[in-house]
Short mmCIF file of C-alpha atoms in Angstrom, two decimals:
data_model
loop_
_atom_site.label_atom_id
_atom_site.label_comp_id
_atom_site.label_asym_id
_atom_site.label_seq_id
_atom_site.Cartn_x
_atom_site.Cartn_y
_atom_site.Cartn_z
CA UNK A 1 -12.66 -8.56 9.48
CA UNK A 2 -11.19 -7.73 12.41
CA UNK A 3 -7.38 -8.76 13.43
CA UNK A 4 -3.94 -7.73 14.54
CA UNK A 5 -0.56 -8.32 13.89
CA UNK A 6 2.23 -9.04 16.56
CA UNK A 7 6.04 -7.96 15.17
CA UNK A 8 8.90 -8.93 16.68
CA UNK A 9 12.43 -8.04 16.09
CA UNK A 10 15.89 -9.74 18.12
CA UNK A 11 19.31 -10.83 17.76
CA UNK A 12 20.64 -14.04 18.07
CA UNK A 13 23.84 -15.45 17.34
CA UNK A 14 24.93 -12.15 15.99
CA UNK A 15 21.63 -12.48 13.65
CA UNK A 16 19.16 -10.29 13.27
CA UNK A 17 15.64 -11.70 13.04
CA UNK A 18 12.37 -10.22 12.42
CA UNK A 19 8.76 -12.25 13.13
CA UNK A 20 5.44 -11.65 12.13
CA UNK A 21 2.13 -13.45 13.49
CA UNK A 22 -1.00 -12.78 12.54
CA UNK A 23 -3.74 -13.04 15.17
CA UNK A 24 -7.78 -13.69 14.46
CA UNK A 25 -10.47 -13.55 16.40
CA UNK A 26 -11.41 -17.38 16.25
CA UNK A 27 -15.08 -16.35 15.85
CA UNK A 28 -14.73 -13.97 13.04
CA UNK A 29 -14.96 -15.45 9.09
CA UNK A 30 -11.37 -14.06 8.13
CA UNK A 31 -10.40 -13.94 5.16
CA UNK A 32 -6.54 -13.90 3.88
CA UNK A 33 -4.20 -11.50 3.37
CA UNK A 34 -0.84 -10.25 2.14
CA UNK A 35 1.59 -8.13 4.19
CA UNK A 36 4.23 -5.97 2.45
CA UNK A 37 7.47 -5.36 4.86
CA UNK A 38 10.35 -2.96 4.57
CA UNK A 39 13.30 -3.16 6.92
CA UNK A 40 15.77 -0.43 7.22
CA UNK A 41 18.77 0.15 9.19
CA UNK A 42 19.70 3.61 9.96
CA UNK A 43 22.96 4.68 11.24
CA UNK A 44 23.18 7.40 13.98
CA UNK A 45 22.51 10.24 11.69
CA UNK A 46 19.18 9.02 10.17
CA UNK A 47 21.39 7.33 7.25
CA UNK A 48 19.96 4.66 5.17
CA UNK A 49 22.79 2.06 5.49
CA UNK A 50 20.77 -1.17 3.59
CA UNK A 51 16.95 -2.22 3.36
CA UNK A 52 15.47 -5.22 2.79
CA UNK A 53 11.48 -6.04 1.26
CA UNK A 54 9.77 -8.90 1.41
CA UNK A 55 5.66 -9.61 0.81
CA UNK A 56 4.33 -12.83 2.41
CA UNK A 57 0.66 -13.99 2.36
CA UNK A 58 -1.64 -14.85 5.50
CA UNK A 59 -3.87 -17.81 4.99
CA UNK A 60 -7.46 -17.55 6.58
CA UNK A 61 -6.26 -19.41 9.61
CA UNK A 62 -5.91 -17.84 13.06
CA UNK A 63 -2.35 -17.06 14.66
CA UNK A 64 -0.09 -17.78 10.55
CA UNK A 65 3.50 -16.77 11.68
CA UNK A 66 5.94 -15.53 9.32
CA UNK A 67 9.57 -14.66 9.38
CA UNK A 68 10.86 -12.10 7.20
CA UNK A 69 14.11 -12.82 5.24
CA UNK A 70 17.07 -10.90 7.05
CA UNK A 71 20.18 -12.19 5.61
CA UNK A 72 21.07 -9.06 3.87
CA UNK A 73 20.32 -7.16 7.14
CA UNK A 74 22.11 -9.41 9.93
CA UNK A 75 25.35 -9.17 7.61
CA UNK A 76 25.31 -5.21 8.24
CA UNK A 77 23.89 -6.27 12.14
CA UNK A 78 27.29 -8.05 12.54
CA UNK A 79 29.34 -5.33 10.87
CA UNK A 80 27.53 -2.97 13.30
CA UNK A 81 28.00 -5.17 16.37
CA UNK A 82 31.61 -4.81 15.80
CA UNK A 83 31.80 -0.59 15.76
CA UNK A 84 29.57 -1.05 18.60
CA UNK A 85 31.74 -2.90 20.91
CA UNK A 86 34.64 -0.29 20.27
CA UNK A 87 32.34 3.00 20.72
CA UNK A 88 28.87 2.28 22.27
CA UNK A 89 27.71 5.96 21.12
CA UNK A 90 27.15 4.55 17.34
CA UNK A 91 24.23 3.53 17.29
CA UNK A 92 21.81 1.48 14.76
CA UNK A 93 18.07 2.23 13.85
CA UNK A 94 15.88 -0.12 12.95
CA UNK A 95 13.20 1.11 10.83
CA UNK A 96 10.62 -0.79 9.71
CA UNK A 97 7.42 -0.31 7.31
CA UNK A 98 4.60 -3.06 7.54
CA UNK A 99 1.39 -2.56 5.33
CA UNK A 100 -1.66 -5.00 4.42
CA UNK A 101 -3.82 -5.26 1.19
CA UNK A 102 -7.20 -4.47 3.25
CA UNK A 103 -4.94 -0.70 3.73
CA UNK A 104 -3.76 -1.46 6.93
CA UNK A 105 -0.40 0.12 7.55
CA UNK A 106 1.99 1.15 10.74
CA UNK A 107 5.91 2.10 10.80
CA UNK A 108 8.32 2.04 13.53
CA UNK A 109 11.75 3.22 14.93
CA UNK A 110 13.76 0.83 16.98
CA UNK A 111 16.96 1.96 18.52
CA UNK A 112 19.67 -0.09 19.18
CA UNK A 113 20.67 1.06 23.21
CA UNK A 114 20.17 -0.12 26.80
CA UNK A 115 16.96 0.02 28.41
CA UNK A 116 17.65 3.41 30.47
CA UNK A 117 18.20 5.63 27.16
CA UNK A 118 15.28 7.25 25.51
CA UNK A 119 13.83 6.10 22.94
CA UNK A 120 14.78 8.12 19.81
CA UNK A 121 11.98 8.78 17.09
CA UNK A 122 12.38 10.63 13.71
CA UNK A 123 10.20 11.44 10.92
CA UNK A 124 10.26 9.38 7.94
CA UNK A 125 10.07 10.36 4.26
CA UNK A 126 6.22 9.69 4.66
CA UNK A 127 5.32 11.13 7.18
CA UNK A 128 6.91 14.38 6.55
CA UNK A 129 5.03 14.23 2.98
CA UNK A 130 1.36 13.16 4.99
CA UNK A 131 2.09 16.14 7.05
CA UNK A 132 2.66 18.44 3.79
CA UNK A 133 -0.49 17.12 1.95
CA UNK A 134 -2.32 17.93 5.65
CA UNK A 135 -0.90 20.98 5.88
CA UNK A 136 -0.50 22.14 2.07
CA UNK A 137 2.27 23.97 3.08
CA UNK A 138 4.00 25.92 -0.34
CA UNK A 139 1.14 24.24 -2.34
CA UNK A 140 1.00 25.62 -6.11
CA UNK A 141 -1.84 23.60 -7.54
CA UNK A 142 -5.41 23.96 -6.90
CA UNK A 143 -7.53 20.47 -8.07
CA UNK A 144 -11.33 21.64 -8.64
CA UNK A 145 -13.48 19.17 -7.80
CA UNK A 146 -17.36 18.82 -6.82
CA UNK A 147 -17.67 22.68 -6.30
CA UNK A 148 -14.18 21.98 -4.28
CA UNK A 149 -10.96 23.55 -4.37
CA UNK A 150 -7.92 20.72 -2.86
CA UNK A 151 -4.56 22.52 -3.02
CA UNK A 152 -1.84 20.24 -4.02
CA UNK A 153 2.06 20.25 -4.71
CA UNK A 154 3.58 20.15 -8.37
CA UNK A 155 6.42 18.00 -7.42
CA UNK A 156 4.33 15.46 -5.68
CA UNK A 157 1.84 14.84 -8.33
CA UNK A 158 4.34 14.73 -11.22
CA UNK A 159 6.37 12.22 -9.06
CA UNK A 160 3.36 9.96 -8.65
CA UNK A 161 1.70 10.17 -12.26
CA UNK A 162 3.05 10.29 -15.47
CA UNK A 163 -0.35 11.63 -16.89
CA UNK A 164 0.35 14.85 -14.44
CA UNK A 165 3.77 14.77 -15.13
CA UNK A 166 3.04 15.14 -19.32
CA UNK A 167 0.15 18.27 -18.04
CA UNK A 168 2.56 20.01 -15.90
CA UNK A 169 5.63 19.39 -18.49
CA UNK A 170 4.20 21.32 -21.16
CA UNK A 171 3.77 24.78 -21.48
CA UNK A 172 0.32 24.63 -23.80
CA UNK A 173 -1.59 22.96 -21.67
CA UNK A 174 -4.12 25.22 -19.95
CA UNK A 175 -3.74 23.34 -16.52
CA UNK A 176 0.51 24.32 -16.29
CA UNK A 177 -0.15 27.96 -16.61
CA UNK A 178 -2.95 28.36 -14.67
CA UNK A 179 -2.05 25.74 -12.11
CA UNK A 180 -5.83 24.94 -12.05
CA UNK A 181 -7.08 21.29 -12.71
CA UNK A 182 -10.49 20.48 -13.49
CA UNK A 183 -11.49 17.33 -12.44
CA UNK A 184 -14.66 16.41 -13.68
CA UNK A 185 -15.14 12.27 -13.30
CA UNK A 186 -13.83 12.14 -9.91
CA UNK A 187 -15.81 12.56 -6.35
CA UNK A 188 -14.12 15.08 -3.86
CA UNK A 189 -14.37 12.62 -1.45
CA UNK A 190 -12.50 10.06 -3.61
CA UNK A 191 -10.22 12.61 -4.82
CA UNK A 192 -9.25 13.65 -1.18
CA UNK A 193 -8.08 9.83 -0.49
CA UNK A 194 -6.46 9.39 -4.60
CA UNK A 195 -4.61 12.77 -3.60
CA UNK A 196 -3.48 11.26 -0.16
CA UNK A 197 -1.92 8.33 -1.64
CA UNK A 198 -0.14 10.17 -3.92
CA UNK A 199 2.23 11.85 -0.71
CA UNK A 200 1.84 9.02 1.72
CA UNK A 201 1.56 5.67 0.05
CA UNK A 202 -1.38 4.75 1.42
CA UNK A 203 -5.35 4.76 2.29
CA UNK A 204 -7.12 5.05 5.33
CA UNK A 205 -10.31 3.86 4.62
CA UNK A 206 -11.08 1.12 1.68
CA UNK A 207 -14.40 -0.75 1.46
CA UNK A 208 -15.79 -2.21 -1.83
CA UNK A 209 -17.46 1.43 -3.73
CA UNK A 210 -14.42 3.54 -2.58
CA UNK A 211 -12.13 0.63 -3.81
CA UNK A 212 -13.58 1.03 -7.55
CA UNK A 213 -13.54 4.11 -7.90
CA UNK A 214 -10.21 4.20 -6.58
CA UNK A 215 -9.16 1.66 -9.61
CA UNK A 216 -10.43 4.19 -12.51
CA UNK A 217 -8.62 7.18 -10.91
CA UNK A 218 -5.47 4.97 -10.38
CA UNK A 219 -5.92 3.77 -14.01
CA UNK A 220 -7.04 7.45 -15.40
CA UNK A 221 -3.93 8.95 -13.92
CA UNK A 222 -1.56 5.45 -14.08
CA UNK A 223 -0.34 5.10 -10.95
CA UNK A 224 -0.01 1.36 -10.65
CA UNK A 225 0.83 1.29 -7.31
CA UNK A 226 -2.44 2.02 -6.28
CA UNK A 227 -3.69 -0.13 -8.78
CA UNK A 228 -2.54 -2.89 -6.88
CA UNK A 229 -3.38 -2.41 -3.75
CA UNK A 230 -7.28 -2.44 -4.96
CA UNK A 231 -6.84 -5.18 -6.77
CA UNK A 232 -5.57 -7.38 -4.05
CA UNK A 233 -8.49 -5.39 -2.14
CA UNK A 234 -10.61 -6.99 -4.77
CA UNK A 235 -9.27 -10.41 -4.34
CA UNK A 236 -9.56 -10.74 -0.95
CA UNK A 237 -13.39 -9.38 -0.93
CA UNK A 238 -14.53 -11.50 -4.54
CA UNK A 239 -17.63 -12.99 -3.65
CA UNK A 240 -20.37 -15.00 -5.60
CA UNK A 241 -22.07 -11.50 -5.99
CA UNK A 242 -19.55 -9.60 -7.12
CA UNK A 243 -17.25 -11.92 -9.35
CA UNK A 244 -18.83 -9.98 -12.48
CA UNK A 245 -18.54 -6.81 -11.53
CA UNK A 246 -15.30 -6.79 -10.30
CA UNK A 247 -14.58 -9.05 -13.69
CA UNK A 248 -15.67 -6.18 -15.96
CA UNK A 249 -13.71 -3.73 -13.97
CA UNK A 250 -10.45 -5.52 -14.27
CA UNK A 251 -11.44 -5.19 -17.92
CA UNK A 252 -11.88 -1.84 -17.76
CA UNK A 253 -8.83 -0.92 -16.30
CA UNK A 254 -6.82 -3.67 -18.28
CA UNK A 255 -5.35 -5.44 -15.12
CA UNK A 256 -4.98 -8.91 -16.27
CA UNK A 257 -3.98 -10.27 -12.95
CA UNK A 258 -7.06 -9.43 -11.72
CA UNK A 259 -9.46 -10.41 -14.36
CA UNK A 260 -7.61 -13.89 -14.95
CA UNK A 261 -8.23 -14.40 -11.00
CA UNK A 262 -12.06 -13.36 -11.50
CA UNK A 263 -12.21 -15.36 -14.46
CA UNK A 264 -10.78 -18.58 -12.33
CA UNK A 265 -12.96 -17.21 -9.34
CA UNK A 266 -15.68 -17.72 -11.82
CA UNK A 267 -15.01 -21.49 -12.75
CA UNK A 268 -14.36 -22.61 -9.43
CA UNK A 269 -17.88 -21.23 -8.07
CA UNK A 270 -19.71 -21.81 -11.51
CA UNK A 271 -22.43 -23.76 -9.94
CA UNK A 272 -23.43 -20.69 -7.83
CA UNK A 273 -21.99 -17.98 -10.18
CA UNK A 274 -24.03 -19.01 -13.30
CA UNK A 275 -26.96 -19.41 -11.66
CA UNK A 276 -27.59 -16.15 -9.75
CA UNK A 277 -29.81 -14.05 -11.15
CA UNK A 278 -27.41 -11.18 -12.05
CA UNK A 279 -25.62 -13.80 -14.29
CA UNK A 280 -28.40 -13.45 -17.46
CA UNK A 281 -28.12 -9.48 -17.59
CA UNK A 282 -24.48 -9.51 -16.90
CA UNK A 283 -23.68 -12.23 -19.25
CA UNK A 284 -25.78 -10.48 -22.14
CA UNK A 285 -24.00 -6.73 -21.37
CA UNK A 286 -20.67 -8.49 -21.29
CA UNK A 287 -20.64 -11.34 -23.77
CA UNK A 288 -16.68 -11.17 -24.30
CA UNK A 289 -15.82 -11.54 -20.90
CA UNK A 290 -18.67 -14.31 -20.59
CA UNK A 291 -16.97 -16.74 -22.79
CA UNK A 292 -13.24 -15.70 -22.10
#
């Protein structure tokens, strides 16, 4: 589904405020969505000062508008404003991190100055570690895969999954002293965007086969971030067609949130649901699930 979203960040009254509206293309079936939003401020030397998250969801309805909660924010805005007034030179980033369950994602620098000084960028945490997985600079890992050799840092992948973090940590485990990792369940292709979520946070492609597998290497290796972002991929594409599947997945990968919302998914559309025709096999594989 195609759409965009419009962000919007002023002062007034000495309050910072931050606006979001989401923009359809009236023609297009959208479906709904949830936003995750960090908001940073920055002093003059790249400093976190105080950050602020919020998640809001998008109903299926063109141009939803959303303001993101700011109180903690504006209180250091007004602290700001007053160091500003005495020395103009200290300046106040605005950083902000906006990303969708479908995998959309963007980030942005705002400076705090008048309109004829430059616009000041610097890298963030993530992108610095996008640009290391890119360009594997220092790795120490190699991850064979498919015939495939990914190189890969220690650091990050003990940082993002326990299961790495117990294969690295011991000293009898053929994969810490050889620094070779055999993957053997995993595509390279899927592997490539599991390992680039593990430095930047996020996916750049997610449809409905590269969103399963995704789940089982997020569950295999228990990194529950990822876990949830295909799962609220999941919601947002359930259909009639693919209730059950996605049903015995969240099953499979124990995420109850998910399987409860099939499950409900299920009942609401049990007219159409019960009577397909992969409803009988599906029913007699899973019998459990059928009568949860």
């Amino acid at each position: 589904s195609k759409n965009s979203f419009e962000f919007s960040i002023f002062e007034r009254s000495e309050n910072l405020e931050a606006t979001f509206t989401r923009v359809v293309i009236e023609t297009v079936n959208n479906e709904p969505c949830i936003v995750d939003c960090t908001l940073t401020l920055h002093d003059k030397f790249n400093s976190k000062i105080c950050s602020a998250r919020a998640k809001h969801y998008f109903f299926s309805v063109n141009c939803t508008y959303w303001e993101f909660p700011s109180d903690t924010l504006s209180k250091e805005w007004k602290s700001y404003l007053k160091v500003f007034k005495r020395d103009p030179s200290h300046r106040l980033l605005i950083y902000c991190e906006f990303s969708v369950s479908n995998g959309t994602y963007f980030q942005i620098y705002m400076p705090k100055s008048d309109s004829s000084s430059p616009t000041s960028a610097y890298s963030s945490l993530q992108e610095d570690l996008r640009n290391l997985f890119h360009n594997k600079h220092l790795s120490d890992v190699k991850l064979s895969v498919d015939g495939e050799t990914l190189d890969a840092h220690n650091t990050a992948l003990v940082a993002r999954s326990p299961v790495f973090a117990v294969m690295f940590d011991h000293q009898d485990m053929l994969e810490s002293r050889s620094g070779i990792v055999d993957i053997v369940d995993i595509d390279a292709h899927i592997m490539k965007s599991f390992l680039k979520f593990l430095y930047a946070d996020s996916v750049d492609e997610m449809d409905y086969e590269i969103a399963t597998k995704l789940m089982m290497a997020a569950e295999k290796y228990q990194v529950f971030s990822l876990k949830e972002k295909c799962a609220m991929f999941f919601k947002n594409d359930m259909s009639e067609e693919n209730v059950c599947e996605i049903l015995s997945l969240a099953d499979a990968v124990n995420h109850e949130f998910l399987k409860s919302t099939s499950i409900e998914y299920i009942i609401a559309k049990s007219t159409t649901v019960l009577s397909s025709p992969q409803w009988i096999p599906w029913k007699e594989n899973n019998m459990k699930l059928a009568t949860a």
